[in-house]
C-alpha angles and dihedrals in degrees: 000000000000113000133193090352107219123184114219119175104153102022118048129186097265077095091067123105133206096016137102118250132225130191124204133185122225090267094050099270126145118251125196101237089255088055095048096048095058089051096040088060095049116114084245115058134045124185145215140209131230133165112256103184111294085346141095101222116198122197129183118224128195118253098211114043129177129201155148122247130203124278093238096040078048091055088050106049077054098055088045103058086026085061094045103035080050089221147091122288111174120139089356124139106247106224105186121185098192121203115193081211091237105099105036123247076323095172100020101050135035126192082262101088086198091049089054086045099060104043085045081049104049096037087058094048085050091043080068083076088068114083124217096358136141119204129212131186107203136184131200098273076207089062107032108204122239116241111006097193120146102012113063095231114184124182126256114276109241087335086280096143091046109047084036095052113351102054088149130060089249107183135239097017127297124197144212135203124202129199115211083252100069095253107129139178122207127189126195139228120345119355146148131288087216088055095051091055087050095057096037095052083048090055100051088050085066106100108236 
């Protein structure tokens, strides 16, 4: 069982001192520290850190992640953002940009407000590629963000985003995108708005 559940991303347990360390793959495997360090520092994964007895366990976990959700957990992420976007969502592409709420609008803002302006900008007129979509910004309801501004962050209805796709306090923003099939796709930790319309044309081309 995971104890004490602790998210590391730039400082691993190789710091400790005076415990004893475990590595783990993706799938649960163990890795020899060496092992674990090469793949920790690749663009694709990322890693936490739990207790495990009188041990600092260390697990990789894989930044883009693709799925399939229930039909009935699928009903319900609609009826929440249909309840707060106040408008229809059937058979619409779900685009989600996900704050933790601990490092404000980090990846989707700057101290420059027209700097904020023109990526904001320039994702939206991209976001005209993808057909039939509806796109949320959403923030932790736990971690509220400070100065909202330019982005029209809302929090996330019941938790429901976070406990379905962001379980973990991962830093920066992640996002997911959902087809009206269930089919989803999550990323993890700092990314790029170009790559999110990518990803998201790729997905509504999907036939439901």
């Amino acid at each position: 069982m995971l104890k004490k559940l602790t998210l590391l991303f730039f400082l691993t347990p190789i710091l400790a001192s005076g415990q004893d360390l475990k590595f783990y793959e993706v799938n649960g495997t163990v890795l020899t520290r060496k092992q674990f360090l090469k793949k920790q520092y690749s663009a694709l994964n990322l890693s936490f850190s739990f207790q495990e007895g009188r041990t600092i366990a260390t697990r990789l976990i894989k930044r883009k992640n693709t799925g399939l959700l229930p039909a009935e957990k699928l009903q319900e992420i609609y009826q929440a953002l249909r309840t707060v976007a106040g408008t229809n969502l059937s058979g619409k592409l779900l685009i989600i940009n996900y704050d933790p709420g601990t490092h404000p609008e980090r990846g989707l803002s700057n101290t420059d407000r027209s700097w904020i302006r023109m990526k904001l900008e320039a994702y939206q007129k991209s976001l005209k590629q993808v057909r039939n979509h509806a796109q949320f910004y959403i923030h932790a309801a736990s971690r509220p963000i400070d100065g909202k501004g330019i982005i029209d962050w809302m929090p996330d209805p019941e938790g429901i985003i976070e406990s379905s796709f962001f379980k973990h306090n991962y830093p920066w923003g992640s996002y997911v995108i959902i087809h009206p099939d269930g089919s989803f796709l999550t990323f993890f930790r700092e990314y790029h708005l170009a790559v999110v319309v990518k990803h998201a044309r790729k997905m509504a081309r999907q036939k439901k």
